Tab-separated table of C-alpha atoms and ligand atoms in Angstrom:
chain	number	residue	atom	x	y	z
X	1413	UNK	CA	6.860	12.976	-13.943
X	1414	UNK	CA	4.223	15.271	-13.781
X	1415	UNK	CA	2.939	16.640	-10.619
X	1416	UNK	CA	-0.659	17.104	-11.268
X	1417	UNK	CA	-1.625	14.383	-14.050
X	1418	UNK	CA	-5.040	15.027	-13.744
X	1419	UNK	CA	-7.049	17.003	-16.084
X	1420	UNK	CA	-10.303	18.950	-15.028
X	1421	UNK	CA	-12.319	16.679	-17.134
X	1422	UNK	CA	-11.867	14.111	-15.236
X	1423	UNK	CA	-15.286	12.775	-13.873
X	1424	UNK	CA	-14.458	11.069	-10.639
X	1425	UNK	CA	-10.702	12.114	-8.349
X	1426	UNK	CA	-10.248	9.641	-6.132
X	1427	UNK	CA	-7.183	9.198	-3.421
X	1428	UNK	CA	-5.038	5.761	-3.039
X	1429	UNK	CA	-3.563	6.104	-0.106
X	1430	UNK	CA	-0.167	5.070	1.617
X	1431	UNK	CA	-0.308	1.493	4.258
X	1432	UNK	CA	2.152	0.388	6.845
X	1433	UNK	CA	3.032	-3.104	7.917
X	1434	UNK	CA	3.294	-1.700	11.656
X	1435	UNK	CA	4.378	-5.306	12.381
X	1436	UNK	CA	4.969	-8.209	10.225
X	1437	UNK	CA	5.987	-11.682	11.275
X	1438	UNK	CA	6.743	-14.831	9.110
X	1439	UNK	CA	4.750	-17.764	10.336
X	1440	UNK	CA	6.308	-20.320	7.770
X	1441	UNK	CA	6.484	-21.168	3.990
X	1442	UNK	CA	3.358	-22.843	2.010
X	1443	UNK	CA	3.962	-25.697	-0.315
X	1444	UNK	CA	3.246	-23.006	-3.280
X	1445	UNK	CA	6.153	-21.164	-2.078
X	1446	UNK	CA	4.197	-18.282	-0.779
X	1447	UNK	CA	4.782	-17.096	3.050
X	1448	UNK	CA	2.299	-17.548	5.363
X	1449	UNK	CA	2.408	-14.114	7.704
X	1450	UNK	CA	0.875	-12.218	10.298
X	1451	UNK	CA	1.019	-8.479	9.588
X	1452	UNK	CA	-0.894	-5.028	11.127
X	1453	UNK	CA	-1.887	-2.825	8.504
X	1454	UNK	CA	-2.731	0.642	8.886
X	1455	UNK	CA	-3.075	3.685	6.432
X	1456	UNK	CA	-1.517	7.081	5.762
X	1457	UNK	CA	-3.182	10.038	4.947
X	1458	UNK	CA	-1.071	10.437	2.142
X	1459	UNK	CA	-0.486	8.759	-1.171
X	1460	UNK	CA	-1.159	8.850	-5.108
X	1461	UNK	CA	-4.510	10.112	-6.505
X	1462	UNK	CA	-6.123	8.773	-9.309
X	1463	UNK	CA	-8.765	10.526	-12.105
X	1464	UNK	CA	-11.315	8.543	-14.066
X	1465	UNK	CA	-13.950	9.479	-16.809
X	1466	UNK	CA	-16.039	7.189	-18.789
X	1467	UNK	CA	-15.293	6.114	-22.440
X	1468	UNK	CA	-18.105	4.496	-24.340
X	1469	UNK	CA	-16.086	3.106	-26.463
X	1470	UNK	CA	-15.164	0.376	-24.185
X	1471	UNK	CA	-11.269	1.388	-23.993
X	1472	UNK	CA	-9.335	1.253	-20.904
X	1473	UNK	CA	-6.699	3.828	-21.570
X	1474	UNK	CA	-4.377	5.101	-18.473
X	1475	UNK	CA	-2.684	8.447	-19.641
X	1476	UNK	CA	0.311	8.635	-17.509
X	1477	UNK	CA	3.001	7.009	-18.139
X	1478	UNK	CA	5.437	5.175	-15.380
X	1479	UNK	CA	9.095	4.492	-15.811
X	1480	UNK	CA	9.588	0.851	-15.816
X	1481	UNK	CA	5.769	0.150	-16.093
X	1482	UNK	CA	4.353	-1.051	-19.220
X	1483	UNK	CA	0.564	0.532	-19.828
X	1484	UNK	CA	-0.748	-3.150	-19.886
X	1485	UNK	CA	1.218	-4.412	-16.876
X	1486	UNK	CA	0.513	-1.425	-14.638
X	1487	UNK	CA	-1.790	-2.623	-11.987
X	1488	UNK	CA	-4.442	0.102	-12.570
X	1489	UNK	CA	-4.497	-1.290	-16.651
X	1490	UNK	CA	-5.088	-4.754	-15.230
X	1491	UNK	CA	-7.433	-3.938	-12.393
X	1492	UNK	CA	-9.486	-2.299	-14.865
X	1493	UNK	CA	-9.630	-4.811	-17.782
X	1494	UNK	CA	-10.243	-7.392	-15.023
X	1495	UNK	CA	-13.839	-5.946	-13.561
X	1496	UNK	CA	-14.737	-5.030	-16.941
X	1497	UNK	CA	-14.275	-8.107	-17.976
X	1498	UNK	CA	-15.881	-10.069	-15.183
X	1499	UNK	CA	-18.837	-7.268	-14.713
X	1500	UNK	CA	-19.766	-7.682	-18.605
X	1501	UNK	CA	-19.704	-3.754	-18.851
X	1502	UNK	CA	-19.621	-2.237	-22.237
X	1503	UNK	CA	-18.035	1.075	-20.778
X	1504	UNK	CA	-14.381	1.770	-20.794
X	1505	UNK	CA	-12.372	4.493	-18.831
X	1506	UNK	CA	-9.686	7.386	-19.481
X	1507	UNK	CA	-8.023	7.347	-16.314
X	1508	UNK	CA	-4.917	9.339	-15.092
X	1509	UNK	CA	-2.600	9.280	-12.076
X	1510	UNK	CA	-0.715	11.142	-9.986
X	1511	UNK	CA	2.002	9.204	-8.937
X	1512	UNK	CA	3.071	10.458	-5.705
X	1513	UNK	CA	4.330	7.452	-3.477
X	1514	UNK	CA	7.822	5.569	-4.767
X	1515	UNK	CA	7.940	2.416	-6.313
X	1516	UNK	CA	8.411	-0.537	-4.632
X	1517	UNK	CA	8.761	1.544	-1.112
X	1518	UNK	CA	6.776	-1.124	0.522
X	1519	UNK	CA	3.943	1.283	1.388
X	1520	UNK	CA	1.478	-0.358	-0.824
X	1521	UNK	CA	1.547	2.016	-3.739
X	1522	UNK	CA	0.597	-0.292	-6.546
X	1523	UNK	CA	-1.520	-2.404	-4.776
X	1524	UNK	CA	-3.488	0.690	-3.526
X	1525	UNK	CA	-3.450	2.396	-7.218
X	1526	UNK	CA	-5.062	-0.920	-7.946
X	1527	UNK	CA	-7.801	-0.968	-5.261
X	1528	UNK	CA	-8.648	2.563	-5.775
X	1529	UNK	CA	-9.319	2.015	-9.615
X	1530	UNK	CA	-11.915	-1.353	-8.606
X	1531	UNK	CA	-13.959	0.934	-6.695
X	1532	UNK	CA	-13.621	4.042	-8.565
X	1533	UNK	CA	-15.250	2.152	-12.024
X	1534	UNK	CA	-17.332	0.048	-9.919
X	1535	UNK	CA	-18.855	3.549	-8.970
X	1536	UNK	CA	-18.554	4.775	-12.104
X	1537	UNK	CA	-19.940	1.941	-14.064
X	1538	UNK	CA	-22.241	1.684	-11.631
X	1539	UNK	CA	-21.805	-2.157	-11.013
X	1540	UNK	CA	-22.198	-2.236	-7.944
X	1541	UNK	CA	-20.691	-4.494	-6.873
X	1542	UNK	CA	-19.907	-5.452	-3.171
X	1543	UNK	CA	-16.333	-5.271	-1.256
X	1544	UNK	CA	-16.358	-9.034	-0.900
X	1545	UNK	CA	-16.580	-9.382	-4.506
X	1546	UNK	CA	-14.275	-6.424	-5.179
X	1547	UNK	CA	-11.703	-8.237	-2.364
X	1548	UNK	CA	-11.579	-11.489	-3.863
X	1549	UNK	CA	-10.859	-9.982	-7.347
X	1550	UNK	CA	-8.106	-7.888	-6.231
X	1551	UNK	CA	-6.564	-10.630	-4.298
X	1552	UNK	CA	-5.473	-12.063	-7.749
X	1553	UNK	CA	-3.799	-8.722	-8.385
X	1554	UNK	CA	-1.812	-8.864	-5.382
X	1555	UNK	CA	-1.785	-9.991	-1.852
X	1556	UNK	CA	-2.422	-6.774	-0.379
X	1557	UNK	CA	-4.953	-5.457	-2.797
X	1558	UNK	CA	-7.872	-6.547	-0.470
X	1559	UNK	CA	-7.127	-4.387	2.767
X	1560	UNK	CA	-6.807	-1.646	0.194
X	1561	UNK	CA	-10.914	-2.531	-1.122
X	1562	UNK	CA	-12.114	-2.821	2.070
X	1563	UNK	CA	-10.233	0.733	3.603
X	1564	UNK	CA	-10.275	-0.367	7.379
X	1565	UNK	CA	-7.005	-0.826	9.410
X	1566	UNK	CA	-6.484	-4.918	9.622
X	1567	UNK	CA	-4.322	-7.920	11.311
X	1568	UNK	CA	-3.726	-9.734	8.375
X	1569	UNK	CA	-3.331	-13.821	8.660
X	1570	UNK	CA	-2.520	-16.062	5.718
X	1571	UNK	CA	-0.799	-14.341	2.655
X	1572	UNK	CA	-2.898	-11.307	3.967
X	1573	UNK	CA	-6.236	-12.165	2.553
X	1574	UNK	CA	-7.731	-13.016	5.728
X	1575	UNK	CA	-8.674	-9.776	7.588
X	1576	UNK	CA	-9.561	-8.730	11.214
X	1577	UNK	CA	-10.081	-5.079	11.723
X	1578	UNK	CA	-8.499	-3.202	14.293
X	1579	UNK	CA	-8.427	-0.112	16.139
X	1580	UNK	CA	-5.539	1.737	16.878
X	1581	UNK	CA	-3.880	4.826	17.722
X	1582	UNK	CA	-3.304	7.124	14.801
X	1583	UNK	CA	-0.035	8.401	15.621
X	1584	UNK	CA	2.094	10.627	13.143
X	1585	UNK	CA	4.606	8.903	11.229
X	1586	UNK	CA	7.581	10.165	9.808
X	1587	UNK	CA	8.607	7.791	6.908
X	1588	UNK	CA	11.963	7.923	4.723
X	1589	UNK	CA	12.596	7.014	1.561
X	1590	UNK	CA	15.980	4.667	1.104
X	1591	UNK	CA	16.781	4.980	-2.563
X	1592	UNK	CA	17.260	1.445	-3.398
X	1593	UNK	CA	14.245	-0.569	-5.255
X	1594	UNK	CA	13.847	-3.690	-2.902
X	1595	UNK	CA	12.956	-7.006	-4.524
X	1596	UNK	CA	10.400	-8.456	-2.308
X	1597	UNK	CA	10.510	-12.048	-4.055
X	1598	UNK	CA	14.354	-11.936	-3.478
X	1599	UNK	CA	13.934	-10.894	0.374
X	1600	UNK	CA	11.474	-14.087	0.850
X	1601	UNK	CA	14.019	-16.127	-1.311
X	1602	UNK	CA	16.812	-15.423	1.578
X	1603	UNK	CA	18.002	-18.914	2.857
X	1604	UNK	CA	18.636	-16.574	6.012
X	1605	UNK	CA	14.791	-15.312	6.571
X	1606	UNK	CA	13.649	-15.922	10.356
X	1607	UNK	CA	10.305	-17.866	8.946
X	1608	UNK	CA	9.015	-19.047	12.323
X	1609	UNK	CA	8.047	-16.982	13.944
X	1610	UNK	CA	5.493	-18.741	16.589
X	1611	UNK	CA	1.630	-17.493	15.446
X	1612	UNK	CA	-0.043	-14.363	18.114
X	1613	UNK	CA	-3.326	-13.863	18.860
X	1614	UNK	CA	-4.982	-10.172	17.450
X	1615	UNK	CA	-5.890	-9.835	21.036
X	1616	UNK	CA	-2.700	-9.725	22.230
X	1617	UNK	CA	-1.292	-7.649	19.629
X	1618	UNK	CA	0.248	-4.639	21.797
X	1619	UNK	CA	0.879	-1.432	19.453
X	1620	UNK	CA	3.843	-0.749	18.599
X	1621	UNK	CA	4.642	-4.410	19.592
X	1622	UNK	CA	6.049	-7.082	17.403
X	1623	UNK	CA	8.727	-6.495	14.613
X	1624	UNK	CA	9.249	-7.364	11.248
X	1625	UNK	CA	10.747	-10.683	10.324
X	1626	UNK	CA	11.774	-9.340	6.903
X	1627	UNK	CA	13.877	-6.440	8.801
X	1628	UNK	CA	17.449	-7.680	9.423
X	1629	UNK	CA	17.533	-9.486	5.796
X	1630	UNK	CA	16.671	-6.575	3.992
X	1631	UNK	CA	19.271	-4.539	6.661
X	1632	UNK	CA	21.703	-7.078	5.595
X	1633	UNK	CA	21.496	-6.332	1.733
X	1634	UNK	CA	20.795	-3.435	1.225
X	1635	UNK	CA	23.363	-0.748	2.575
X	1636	UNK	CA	20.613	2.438	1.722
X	1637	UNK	CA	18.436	0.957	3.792
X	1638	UNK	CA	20.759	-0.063	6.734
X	1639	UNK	CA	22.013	3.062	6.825
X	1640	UNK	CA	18.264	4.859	6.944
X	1641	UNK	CA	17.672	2.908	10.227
X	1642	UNK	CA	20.987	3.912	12.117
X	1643	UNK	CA	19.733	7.580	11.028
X	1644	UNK	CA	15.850	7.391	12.229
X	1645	UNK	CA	17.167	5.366	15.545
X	1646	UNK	CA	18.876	8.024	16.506
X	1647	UNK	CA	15.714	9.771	17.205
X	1648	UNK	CA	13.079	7.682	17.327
X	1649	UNK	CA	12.461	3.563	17.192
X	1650	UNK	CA	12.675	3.283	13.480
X	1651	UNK	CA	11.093	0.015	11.511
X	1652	UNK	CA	10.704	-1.436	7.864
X	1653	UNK	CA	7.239	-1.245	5.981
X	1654	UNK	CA	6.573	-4.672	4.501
X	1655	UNK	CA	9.830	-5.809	2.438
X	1656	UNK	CA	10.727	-2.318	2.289
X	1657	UNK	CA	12.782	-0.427	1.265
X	1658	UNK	CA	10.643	2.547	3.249
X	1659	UNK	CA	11.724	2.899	7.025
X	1660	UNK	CA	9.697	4.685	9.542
X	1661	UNK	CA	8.813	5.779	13.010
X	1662	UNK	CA	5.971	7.456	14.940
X	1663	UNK	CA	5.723	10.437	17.237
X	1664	UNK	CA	2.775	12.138	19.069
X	1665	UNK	CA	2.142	15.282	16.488
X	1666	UNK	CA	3.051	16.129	13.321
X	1667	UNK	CA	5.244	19.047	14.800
X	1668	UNK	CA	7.814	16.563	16.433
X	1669	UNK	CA	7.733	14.331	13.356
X	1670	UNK	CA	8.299	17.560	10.990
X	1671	UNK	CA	11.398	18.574	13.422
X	1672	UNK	CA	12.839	15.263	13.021
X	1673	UNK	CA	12.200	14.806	9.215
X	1674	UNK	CA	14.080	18.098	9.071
X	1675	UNK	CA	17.428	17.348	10.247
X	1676	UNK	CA	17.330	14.107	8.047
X	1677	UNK	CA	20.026	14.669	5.148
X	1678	UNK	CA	19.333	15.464	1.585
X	1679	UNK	CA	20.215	11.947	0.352
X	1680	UNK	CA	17.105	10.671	2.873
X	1681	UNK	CA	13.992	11.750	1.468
X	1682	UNK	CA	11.053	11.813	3.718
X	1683	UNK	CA	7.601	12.787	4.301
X	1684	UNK	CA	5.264	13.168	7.096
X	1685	UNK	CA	1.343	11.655	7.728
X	1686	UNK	CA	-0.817	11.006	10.018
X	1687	UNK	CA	-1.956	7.047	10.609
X	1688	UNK	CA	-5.918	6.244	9.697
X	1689	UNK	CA	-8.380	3.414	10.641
X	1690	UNK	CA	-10.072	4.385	8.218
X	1691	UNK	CA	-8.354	5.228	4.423
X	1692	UNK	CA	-9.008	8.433	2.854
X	1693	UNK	CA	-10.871	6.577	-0.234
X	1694	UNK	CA	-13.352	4.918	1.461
X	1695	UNK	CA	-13.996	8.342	3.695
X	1696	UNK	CA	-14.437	10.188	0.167
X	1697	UNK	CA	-16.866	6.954	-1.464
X	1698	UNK	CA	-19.301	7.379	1.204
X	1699	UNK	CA	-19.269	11.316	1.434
X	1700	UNK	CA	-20.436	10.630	-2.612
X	1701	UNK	CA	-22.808	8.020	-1.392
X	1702	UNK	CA	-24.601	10.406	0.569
X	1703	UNK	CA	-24.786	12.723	-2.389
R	2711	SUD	C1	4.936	-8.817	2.263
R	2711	SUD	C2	4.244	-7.572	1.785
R	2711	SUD	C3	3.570	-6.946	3.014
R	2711	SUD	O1	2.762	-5.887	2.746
R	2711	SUD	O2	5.283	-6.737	1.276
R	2711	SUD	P1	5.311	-5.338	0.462
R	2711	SUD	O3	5.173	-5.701	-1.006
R	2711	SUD	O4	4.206	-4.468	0.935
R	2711	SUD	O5	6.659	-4.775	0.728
R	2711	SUD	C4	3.220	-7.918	0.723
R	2711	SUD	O6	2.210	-8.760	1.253
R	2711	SUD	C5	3.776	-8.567	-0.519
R	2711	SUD	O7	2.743	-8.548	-1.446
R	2711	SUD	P2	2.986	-8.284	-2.997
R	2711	SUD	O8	3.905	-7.099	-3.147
R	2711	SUD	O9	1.665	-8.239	-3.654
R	2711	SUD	O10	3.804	-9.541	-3.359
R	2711	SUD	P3	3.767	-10.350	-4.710
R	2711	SUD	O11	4.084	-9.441	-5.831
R	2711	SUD	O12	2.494	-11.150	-4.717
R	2711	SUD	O13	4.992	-11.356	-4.438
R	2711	SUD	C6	6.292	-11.203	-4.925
R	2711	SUD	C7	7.061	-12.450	-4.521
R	2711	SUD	O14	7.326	-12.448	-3.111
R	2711	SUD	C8	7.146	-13.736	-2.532
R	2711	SUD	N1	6.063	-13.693	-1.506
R	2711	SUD	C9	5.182	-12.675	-1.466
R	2711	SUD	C10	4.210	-12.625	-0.481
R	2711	SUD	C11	4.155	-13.681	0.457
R	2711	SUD	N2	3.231	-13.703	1.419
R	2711	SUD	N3	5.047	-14.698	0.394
R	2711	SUD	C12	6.000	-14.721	-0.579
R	2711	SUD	O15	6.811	-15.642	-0.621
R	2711	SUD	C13	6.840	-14.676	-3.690
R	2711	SUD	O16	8.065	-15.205	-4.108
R	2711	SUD	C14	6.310	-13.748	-4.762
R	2711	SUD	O17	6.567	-14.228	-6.045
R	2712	ADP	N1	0.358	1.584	-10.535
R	2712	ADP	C1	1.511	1.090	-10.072
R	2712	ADP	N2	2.173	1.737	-9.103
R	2712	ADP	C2	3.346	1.250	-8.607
R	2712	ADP	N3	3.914	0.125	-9.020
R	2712	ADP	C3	3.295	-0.586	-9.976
R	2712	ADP	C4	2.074	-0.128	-10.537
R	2712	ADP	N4	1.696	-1.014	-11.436
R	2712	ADP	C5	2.639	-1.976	-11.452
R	2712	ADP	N5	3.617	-1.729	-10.581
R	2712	ADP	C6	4.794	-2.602	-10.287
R	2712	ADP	O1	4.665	-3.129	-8.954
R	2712	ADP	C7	5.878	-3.050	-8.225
R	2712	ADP	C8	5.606	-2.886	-6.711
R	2712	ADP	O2	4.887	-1.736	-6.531
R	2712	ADP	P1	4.569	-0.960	-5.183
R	2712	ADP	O3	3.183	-1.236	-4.788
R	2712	ADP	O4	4.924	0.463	-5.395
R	2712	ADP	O5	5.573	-1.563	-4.124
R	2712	ADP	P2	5.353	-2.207	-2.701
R	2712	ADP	O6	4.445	-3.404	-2.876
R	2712	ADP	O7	6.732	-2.567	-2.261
R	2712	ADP	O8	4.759	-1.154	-1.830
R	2712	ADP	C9	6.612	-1.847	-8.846
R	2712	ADP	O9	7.995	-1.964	-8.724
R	2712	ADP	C10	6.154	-1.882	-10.312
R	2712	ADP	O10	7.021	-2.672	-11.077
C-alpha cells in the first residue's frame, strides 16, 4: 500500500479520523437480530485521509485499491453513489485514500472513510445538505456512520443511531494493533455474549467507567488479542474498541503513552493519539466554511 495516495490535484484533502468505544454494554437482542447497546464514543486525532476532485462526467471512481475490498463494495464507492444518487447531482468524483488505520481494528475505519466522503462531496457538490440528512443516509451504510457525520463525542443508545453528546477528558491513548481480523457478526453470534447488561443513564456515565460486554468473548477466541491485553495490563488498564480486535489504554501525556508503546514487542503494533470531542474533519469543514 502506498503511503501517500493522494495526488496534488486533488481538490479537497480531508481527514477520517480514528473512534473509540470507551465503553460498550449490550442491553439485549432486537427481533431483527441486531443488538441493542449503549456505547461512549470518542475520537482520535489520528486516522486515514481521503482526496476528492470533481469529475463532470458523473463517474465515481476511487483510485486506491484495498486488499480484500472490491471498488464497488468499499464503503467510500457506496457512500458516494448513494448521495449522488439521492441528491440528483450530475457531478461525479476521483477520489483517493490513504489508508492508514487497519481493517476491521474496531476503531471505525470504514465507517469513518465513509462519513468523511458524505461530507467531503456534499461540500464539493455543493448540496448542501444538512447533518441530519447526511446521518440518516449513512446510517444505512453502517451503524456507526452517523457519529462519524455529525464529528462530536456521543453516548450512543439503540444500534448507535441515537446520539447524546458528551464532554470528556481528552486523555492520550496508546492503542495496539492485535493481528487477527475480528468478525464482529460472529462476536454478536456467541451463544456466550453477556447481552444484559441493565440500561445507565448518560448522567451517570463516570469516565473511564463501564466495560465492554463484547470483551471476554472476543478474549476467549481470539488468542492475539488475549494476549495484547495481558501485555497493555501490565502497565496500564487496557480495554477492547468496539468488537475489536484493537486494545487500548489511556495515560495523562503523550510522553508516558510513547514510553509505554515503546517497550511493547515487535509482533504488537501500536500507535499513539490524543482523544477529541470534537473530530479533526469537522474542525477542518468549518475552518473552509469560514473561507
Ligand atoms: C459494535 C460496533 C461498535 O462500534 O463495533 P465495531 O464494528 O466498531 O467493532 C459497531 O456498532 C458495529 O457496527 P458495524 O461494524 O457497522 O456493524 P455491521 O457491519 O452493521 O454488523 C455486522 C454484524 O454484527 C451484528 N451486529 C452489529 C451491530 C449491532 N448493534 N448488533 C449486531 O448484532 C449483526 O449480526 C451484523 O450483521
Ligand atoms: N473504506 C474502507 N475501509 C475499511 N474497511 C472497509 C472499507 N470499505 C469496506 N470495508 C469493509 O468493512 C470492514 C470493517 O471495516 P472497519 O471499519 O475497518 O472495521 P471496524 O468497524 O471493526 O472498525 C472491513 O473488514 C472491510 O471488509
Amino acid at each position: 500500500m502506498t503511503t501517500h495516495a493522494i495526488p496534488t490535484h486533488a481538490e479537497l484533502v480531508l481527514p477520517a479520523p480514528a473512534k473509540l468505544n470507551l465503553m460498550l454494554h449490550i442491553l439485549g437482542r432486537r427481533a431483527d437480530g441486531y443488538h441493542e447497546l449503549q456505547t461512549l464514543f470518542q475520537f482520535l486525532d489520528h486516522g486515514d485521509e481521503l482526496g476528492f476532485a470533481l469529475r463532470a462526467d458523473g463517474q465515481i471512481r476511487l483510485h486506491t485499491e484495498m486488499p480484500g475490498v472490491t471498488h464497488d463494495s468499499n464503503l467510500i464507492v457506496r457512500a458516494a453513489r448513494q448521495l449522488q444518487q439521492l441528491s440528483g447531482t450530475a457531478l461525479g468524483a476521483d477520489i483517493w485514500l490513504d489508508k492508514r488505520l487497519p481493517m476491521g481494528g474496531g476503531i471505525g475505519g470504514g465507517s469513518s472513510d465513509a462519513a468523511t466522503t458524505l461530507l467531503g462531496l456534499n461540500h464539493l457538490w455543493q448540496l448542501g445538505w444538512d447533518e441530519d440528512r447526511l446521518a440518516s443516509l449513512g446510517l444505512g451504510l453502517g451503524a456507526d456512520v452517523p457519529v462519524f457525520v455529525r464529528g462530536r463525542a456521543a453516548f450512543a443508545e439503540g444500534v448507535g443511531e441515537r446520539l447524546t453528546p458528551v464532554t470528556l477528558n481528552e486523555p492520550w491513548f496508546l492503542v495496539a494493533i492485535p493481528q487477527v481480523l475480528v468478525s464482529t457478526a460472529e462476536v454478536f453470534n456467541d451463544p456466550e455474549l453477556t447481552r444484559d447488561t441493565p440500561p445507565i443513564k448518560v448522567r451517570s456515565l463516570l469516565e473511564g467507567g463501564g466495560r465492554n460486554d463484547c470483551q471476554p468473548v472476543v478474549e476467549k477466541r481470539y488468542s492475539a488479542v488475549r494476549n495484547a491485553l495481558i501485555l497493555l495490563n501490565n502497565f496500564v488498564p487496557a480495554r477492547l474498541t468496539g468488537t475489536g480486535a484493537c486494545v487500548f489504554g489511556s495515560f495523562p501525556n503523550q510522553d508516558d503513552a510513547d514510553k509505554v508503546a515503546r517497550q511493547l514487542p515487535a509482533t504488537l503494533p501500536s500507535f499513539v493519539a490524543q482523544g477529541r470531542n470534537v473530530s479533526l474533519l469537522h474542525q477542518q469543514l468549518q475552518a473552509l466554511a469560514k473561507k
